[in-house]
mmCIF file of C-alpha atoms in Angstrom:
data_model
loop_
_atom_site.group_PDB
_atom_site.id
_atom_site.type_symbol
_atom_site.label_atom_id
_atom_site.label_comp_id
_atom_site.label_asym_id
_atom_site.label_seq_id
_atom_site.Cartn_x
_atom_site.Cartn_y
_atom_site.Cartn_z
ATOM 1 C CA UNK A 969 4.193 24.637 12.523
ATOM 2 C CA UNK A 970 4.314 21.461 10.373
ATOM 3 C CA UNK A 971 1.036 19.783 9.532
ATOM 4 C CA UNK A 972 0.487 16.289 11.128
ATOM 5 C CA UNK A 973 1.284 13.324 8.992
ATOM 6 C CA UNK A 974 -1.952 11.743 7.729
ATOM 7 C CA UNK A 975 -1.606 8.017 8.144
ATOM 8 C CA UNK A 976 -4.471 5.961 6.637
ATOM 9 C CA UNK A 977 -5.213 2.293 7.156
ATOM 10 C CA UNK A 978 -7.224 0.519 4.430
ATOM 11 C CA UNK A 979 -8.680 -2.653 5.851
ATOM 12 C CA UNK A 980 -10.481 -5.253 3.687
ATOM 13 C CA UNK A 981 -11.538 -7.383 6.645
ATOM 14 C CA UNK A 982 -15.083 -8.702 6.405
ATOM 15 C CA UNK A 983 -15.714 -9.809 9.986
ATOM 16 C CA UNK A 984 -16.441 -7.670 12.994
ATOM 17 C CA UNK A 985 -14.250 -7.878 14.908
ATOM 18 C CA UNK A 986 -11.699 -8.556 12.168
ATOM 19 C CA UNK A 987 -8.171 -9.919 12.403
ATOM 20 C CA UNK A 988 -7.339 -7.890 9.315
ATOM 21 C CA UNK A 989 -8.427 -4.679 11.066
ATOM 22 C CA UNK A 990 -6.556 -5.775 14.140
ATOM 23 C CA UNK A 991 -3.360 -6.119 12.145
ATOM 24 C CA UNK A 992 -3.890 -2.761 10.538
ATOM 25 C CA UNK A 993 -4.348 -1.118 13.922
ATOM 26 C CA UNK A 994 -1.137 -2.705 15.300
ATOM 27 C CA UNK A 995 0.863 -1.560 12.265
ATOM 28 C CA UNK A 996 -0.570 1.961 12.508
ATOM 29 C CA UNK A 997 0.320 2.148 16.167
ATOM 30 C CA UNK A 998 3.869 1.042 15.452
ATOM 31 C CA UNK A 999 4.283 3.651 12.773
ATOM 32 C CA UNK A 1000 2.612 6.351 14.910
ATOM 33 C CA UNK A 1001 4.757 5.663 17.865
ATOM 34 C CA UNK A 1002 7.954 5.863 15.844
ATOM 35 C CA UNK A 1003 6.855 9.123 14.229
ATOM 36 C CA UNK A 1004 5.977 10.614 17.546
ATOM 37 C CA UNK A 1005 9.411 9.586 18.846
ATOM 38 C CA UNK A 1006 10.842 11.687 16.007
ATOM 39 C CA UNK A 1007 8.726 14.642 17.050
ATOM 40 C CA UNK A 1008 6.205 14.261 14.245
ATOM 41 C CA UNK A 1009 2.517 14.642 14.894
ATOM 42 C CA UNK A 1010 0.257 11.964 13.367
ATOM 43 C CA UNK A 1011 -3.401 11.766 12.460
ATOM 44 C CA UNK A 1012 -4.494 8.111 11.981
ATOM 45 C CA UNK A 1013 -7.610 7.282 9.962
ATOM 46 C CA UNK A 1014 -9.115 3.878 9.038
ATOM 47 C CA UNK A 1015 -11.104 3.064 5.948
ATOM 48 C CA UNK A 1016 -13.150 -0.083 6.474
ATOM 49 C CA UNK A 1017 -13.943 -1.390 2.960
ATOM 50 C CA UNK A 1018 -16.771 -3.584 4.209
ATOM 51 C CA UNK A 1019 -18.654 -0.340 4.931
ATOM 52 C CA UNK A 1020 -18.456 0.788 1.284
ATOM 53 C CA UNK A 1021 -18.619 -2.602 -0.467
ATOM 54 C CA UNK A 1022 -21.977 -1.890 -2.078
ATOM 55 C CA UNK A 1023 -20.801 1.586 -3.115
ATOM 56 C CA UNK A 1024 -17.728 0.094 -4.793
ATOM 57 C CA UNK A 1025 -19.983 -2.238 -6.802
ATOM 58 C CA UNK A 1026 -22.162 0.672 -7.919
ATOM 59 C CA UNK A 1027 -19.084 2.639 -8.884
ATOM 60 C CA UNK A 1028 -17.830 -0.243 -11.043
ATOM 61 C CA UNK A 1029 -21.104 -0.417 -12.859
ATOM 62 C CA UNK A 1030 -21.936 3.292 -13.166
ATOM 63 C CA UNK A 1031 -18.543 4.943 -13.040
ATOM 64 C CA UNK A 1032 -19.741 7.345 -10.310
ATOM 65 C CA UNK A 1033 -18.801 6.920 -6.579
ATOM 66 C CA UNK A 1034 -21.648 7.309 -4.071
ATOM 67 C CA UNK A 1035 -20.935 9.808 -1.145
ATOM 68 C CA UNK A 1036 -19.542 7.159 1.239
ATOM 69 C CA UNK A 1037 -17.082 5.823 -1.295
ATOM 70 C CA UNK A 1038 -16.132 9.304 -2.476
ATOM 71 C CA UNK A 1039 -15.156 10.156 1.116
ATOM 72 C CA UNK A 1040 -13.098 6.973 1.407
ATOM 73 C CA UNK A 1041 -11.331 7.721 -1.883
ATOM 74 C CA UNK A 1042 -10.544 11.295 -0.755
ATOM 75 C CA UNK A 1043 -9.203 10.028 2.536
ATOM 76 C CA UNK A 1044 -6.805 7.656 0.842
ATOM 77 C CA UNK A 1045 -5.801 10.121 -1.850
ATOM 78 C CA UNK A 1046 -4.929 12.799 0.710
ATOM 79 C CA UNK A 1047 -2.962 10.441 2.911
ATOM 80 C CA UNK A 1048 0.717 11.005 3.478
ATOM 81 C CA UNK A 1049 1.268 7.307 4.083
ATOM 82 C CA UNK A 1050 -0.902 4.209 3.673
ATOM 83 C CA UNK A 1051 -1.186 0.846 5.405
ATOM 84 C CA UNK A 1052 -3.091 -1.638 3.116
ATOM 85 C CA UNK A 1053 -4.296 -4.881 4.718
ATOM 86 C CA UNK A 1054 -6.265 -7.616 3.131
ATOM 87 C CA UNK A 1055 -7.357 -11.156 4.019
ATOM 88 C CA UNK A 1056 -5.931 -13.742 1.588
ATOM 89 C CA UNK A 1057 -8.550 -15.681 -0.414
ATOM 90 C CA UNK A 1058 -7.517 -18.329 -2.979
ATOM 91 C CA UNK A 1059 -3.825 -17.403 -2.668
ATOM 92 C CA UNK A 1060 -4.371 -13.644 -3.449
ATOM 93 C CA UNK A 1061 -5.902 -10.447 -2.140
ATOM 94 C CA UNK A 1062 -9.663 -10.310 -1.660
ATOM 95 C CA UNK A 1063 -11.933 -9.145 -4.507
ATOM 96 C CA UNK A 1064 -13.203 -6.285 -2.309
ATOM 97 C CA UNK A 1065 -9.587 -5.092 -1.697
ATOM 98 C CA UNK A 1066 -8.788 -5.175 -5.486
ATOM 99 C CA UNK A 1067 -12.064 -3.504 -6.445
ATOM 100 C CA UNK A 1068 -11.398 -0.515 -4.174
ATOM 101 C CA UNK A 1069 -7.963 0.122 -5.693
ATOM 102 C CA UNK A 1070 -9.497 -0.365 -9.154
ATOM 103 C CA UNK A 1071 -11.797 2.620 -8.629
ATOM 104 C CA UNK A 1072 -8.965 4.940 -7.513
ATOM 105 C CA UNK A 1073 -7.420 7.253 -10.063
ATOM 106 C CA UNK A 1074 -4.298 5.548 -11.379
ATOM 107 C CA UNK A 1075 -2.139 8.463 -10.102
ATOM 108 C CA UNK A 1076 -3.635 8.604 -6.617
ATOM 109 C CA UNK A 1077 -0.827 6.596 -4.952
ATOM 110 C CA UNK A 1078 2.070 7.783 -7.070
ATOM 111 C CA UNK A 1079 5.047 8.251 -4.802
ATOM 112 C CA UNK A 1080 2.998 7.527 -1.668
ATOM 113 C CA UNK A 1081 4.658 5.342 1.028
ATOM 114 C CA UNK A 1082 2.676 2.124 1.443
ATOM 115 C CA UNK A 1083 3.050 -0.705 3.954
ATOM 116 C CA UNK A 1084 1.412 -3.976 2.691
ATOM 117 C CA UNK A 1085 0.064 -6.642 5.052
ATOM 118 C CA UNK A 1086 -2.227 -9.556 5.019
ATOM 119 C CA UNK A 1087 -3.956 -12.148 7.139
ATOM 120 C CA UNK A 1088 -4.800 -15.763 6.309
ATOM 121 C CA UNK A 1089 -5.638 -19.147 7.704
ATOM 122 C CA UNK A 1090 -2.261 -20.752 6.966
ATOM 123 C CA UNK A 1091 1.302 -19.657 6.582
ATOM 124 C CA UNK A 1092 1.379 -21.175 3.087
ATOM 125 C CA UNK A 1093 -0.349 -18.007 1.705
ATOM 126 C CA UNK A 1094 2.335 -15.638 2.948
ATOM 127 C CA UNK A 1095 3.896 -15.410 -0.559
ATOM 128 C CA UNK A 1096 0.729 -13.635 -1.761
ATOM 129 C CA UNK A 1097 2.266 -10.418 -0.356
ATOM 130 C CA UNK A 1098 5.095 -10.651 -2.890
ATOM 131 C CA UNK A 1099 3.392 -12.156 -5.919
ATOM 132 C CA UNK A 1100 0.119 -10.219 -5.641
ATOM 133 C CA UNK A 1101 0.163 -7.154 -3.380
ATOM 134 C CA UNK A 1102 3.616 -5.757 -4.099
ATOM 135 C CA UNK A 1103 3.188 -5.888 -7.927
ATOM 136 C CA UNK A 1104 -0.248 -4.203 -7.537
ATOM 137 C CA UNK A 1105 1.182 -1.234 -5.646
ATOM 138 C CA UNK A 1106 4.257 -1.112 -7.867
ATOM 139 C CA UNK A 1107 1.932 -0.782 -10.863
ATOM 140 C CA UNK A 1108 0.230 2.133 -9.016
ATOM 141 C CA UNK A 1109 3.686 3.663 -8.583
ATOM 142 C CA UNK A 1110 3.466 3.667 -4.818
ATOM 143 C CA UNK A 1111 6.685 3.460 -2.713
ATOM 144 C CA UNK A 1112 6.236 0.105 -0.978
ATOM 145 C CA UNK A 1113 8.351 -0.414 2.161
ATOM 146 C CA UNK A 1114 10.682 -3.414 2.119
ATOM 147 C CA UNK A 1115 9.066 -5.313 5.009
ATOM 148 C CA UNK A 1116 5.651 -6.776 4.506
ATOM 149 C CA UNK A 1117 3.720 -8.435 7.328
ATOM 150 C CA UNK A 1118 1.640 -11.636 7.041
ATOM 151 C CA UNK A 1119 -0.178 -13.047 9.993
ATOM 152 C CA UNK A 1120 -1.675 -16.597 9.860
ATOM 153 C CA UNK A 1121 -4.350 -17.707 12.294
ATOM 154 C CA UNK A 1122 -1.800 -19.566 14.465
ATOM 155 C CA UNK A 1123 0.346 -16.430 14.792
ATOM 156 C CA UNK A 1124 -2.351 -14.701 16.802
ATOM 157 C CA UNK A 1125 -2.357 -17.603 19.284
ATOM 158 C CA UNK A 1126 1.448 -17.451 19.481
ATOM 159 C CA UNK A 1127 1.387 -13.756 20.194
ATOM 160 C CA UNK A 1128 1.142 -14.366 23.896
ATOM 161 C CA UNK A 1129 4.065 -16.796 23.840
ATOM 162 C CA UNK A 1130 7.552 -16.992 22.270
ATOM 163 C CA UNK A 1131 6.235 -16.552 18.724
ATOM 164 C CA UNK A 1132 4.753 -13.228 19.736
ATOM 165 C CA UNK A 1133 8.216 -11.686 19.892
ATOM 166 C CA UNK A 1134 8.825 -12.414 16.218
ATOM 167 C CA UNK A 1135 5.456 -10.965 15.201
ATOM 168 C CA UNK A 1136 6.063 -7.816 17.286
ATOM 169 C CA UNK A 1137 9.518 -7.401 15.789
ATOM 170 C CA UNK A 1138 8.152 -7.639 12.199
ATOM 171 C CA UNK A 1139 5.390 -5.146 12.981
ATOM 172 C CA UNK A 1140 7.883 -2.726 14.591
ATOM 173 C CA UNK A 1141 10.315 -3.047 11.698
ATOM 174 C CA UNK A 1142 7.651 -2.482 9.066
ATOM 175 C CA UNK A 1143 6.162 0.454 11.037
ATOM 176 C CA UNK A 1144 9.625 1.976 11.311
ATOM 177 C CA UNK A 1145 10.241 1.749 7.620
ATOM 178 C CA UNK A 1146 6.925 3.481 6.890
ATOM 179 C CA UNK A 1147 7.698 6.110 9.548
ATOM 180 C CA UNK A 1148 11.038 6.826 7.878
ATOM 181 C CA UNK A 1149 9.393 7.563 4.545
ATOM 182 C CA UNK A 1150 6.435 9.432 6.071
ATOM 183 C CA UNK A 1151 8.757 11.698 8.060
ATOM 184 C CA UNK A 1152 10.791 12.451 4.930
ATOM 185 C CA UNK A 1153 14.040 11.310 6.459
ATOM 186 C CA UNK A 1154 17.102 11.359 4.130
ATOM 187 C CA UNK A 1155 17.390 8.218 2.039
ATOM 188 C CA UNK A 1156 20.393 6.775 0.255
ATOM 189 C CA UNK A 1157 21.184 8.631 -2.912
ATOM 190 C CA UNK A 1158 20.291 6.776 -6.026
ATOM 191 C CA UNK A 1159 22.788 6.124 -8.741
ATOM 192 C CA UNK A 1160 22.997 8.900 -11.330
ATOM 193 C CA UNK A 1161 20.948 8.324 -14.435
ATOM 194 C CA UNK A 1162 22.876 7.101 -17.364
ATOM 195 C CA UNK A 1163 23.500 9.686 -20.040
ATOM 196 C CA UNK A 1164 22.397 8.635 -23.511
ATOM 197 C CA UNK A 1165 23.846 9.755 -26.852
ATOM 198 C CA UNK A 1166 21.674 11.734 -29.129
ATOM 199 C CA UNK A 1167 19.434 9.406 -31.050
ATOM 200 C CA UNK A 1168 19.946 9.417 -34.812
ATOM 201 C CA UNK A 1169 16.796 8.798 -36.829
ATOM 202 C CA UNK A 1170 16.708 5.352 -38.463
ATOM 203 C CA UNK A 1171 16.278 6.880 -41.936
ATOM 204 C CA UNK A 1172 19.592 8.792 -41.488
ATOM 205 C CA UNK A 1173 21.342 5.702 -40.334
ATOM 206 C CA UNK A 1174 20.128 3.734 -43.303
ATOM 207 C CA UNK A 1175 21.083 6.509 -45.704
ATOM 208 C CA UNK A 1176 24.582 6.554 -44.215
ATOM 209 C CA UNK A 1177 24.955 2.797 -44.680
ATOM 210 C CA UNK A 1178 23.903 3.135 -48.350
ATOM 211 C CA UNK A 1179 26.452 5.874 -48.948
ATOM 212 C CA UNK A 1180 29.137 3.643 -47.396
#
């Protein structure tokens, strides 16, 4: 019997309750539901970075993770798929969010499906997903799903009205894309790699020119 998919939410929300955690939960539920519809079992875990903030600071100074942070790192490293959610501060991800991914091994997310999402006070910060978060996870060699989800403060108020349909659709689409990757569904074949001619050492090329 196949092992359940391990779906992990990393939330950098600072409040309690937190709109960042709320968004992470909704995205996880969307992905979980679509995996279950495909007959795939799912285990969902959440890593609240606010709970290990002091541990992260100690790790940055000493190079050694305390037990709480070590457990969080192991949870993320062993995940089959990841949902990473941060509040947006000064037009970028939070320092807590970035610090956590700084202490991960730089191969921990290689090839791992990741859904990126963020919350903020105004819609003007939505581009932070594309100019900050997506490059971060591309650098870590994760496989970032095409749809990212940004929720401004006003979007939560609109969720009960007409605007809520658009937010629900974005969450469902992003969750479906993550579910596709997590379930290992066939993806479009990539173009074959170009074949390169054998490389001739520069010294040989120079000698040939001189003989000519």
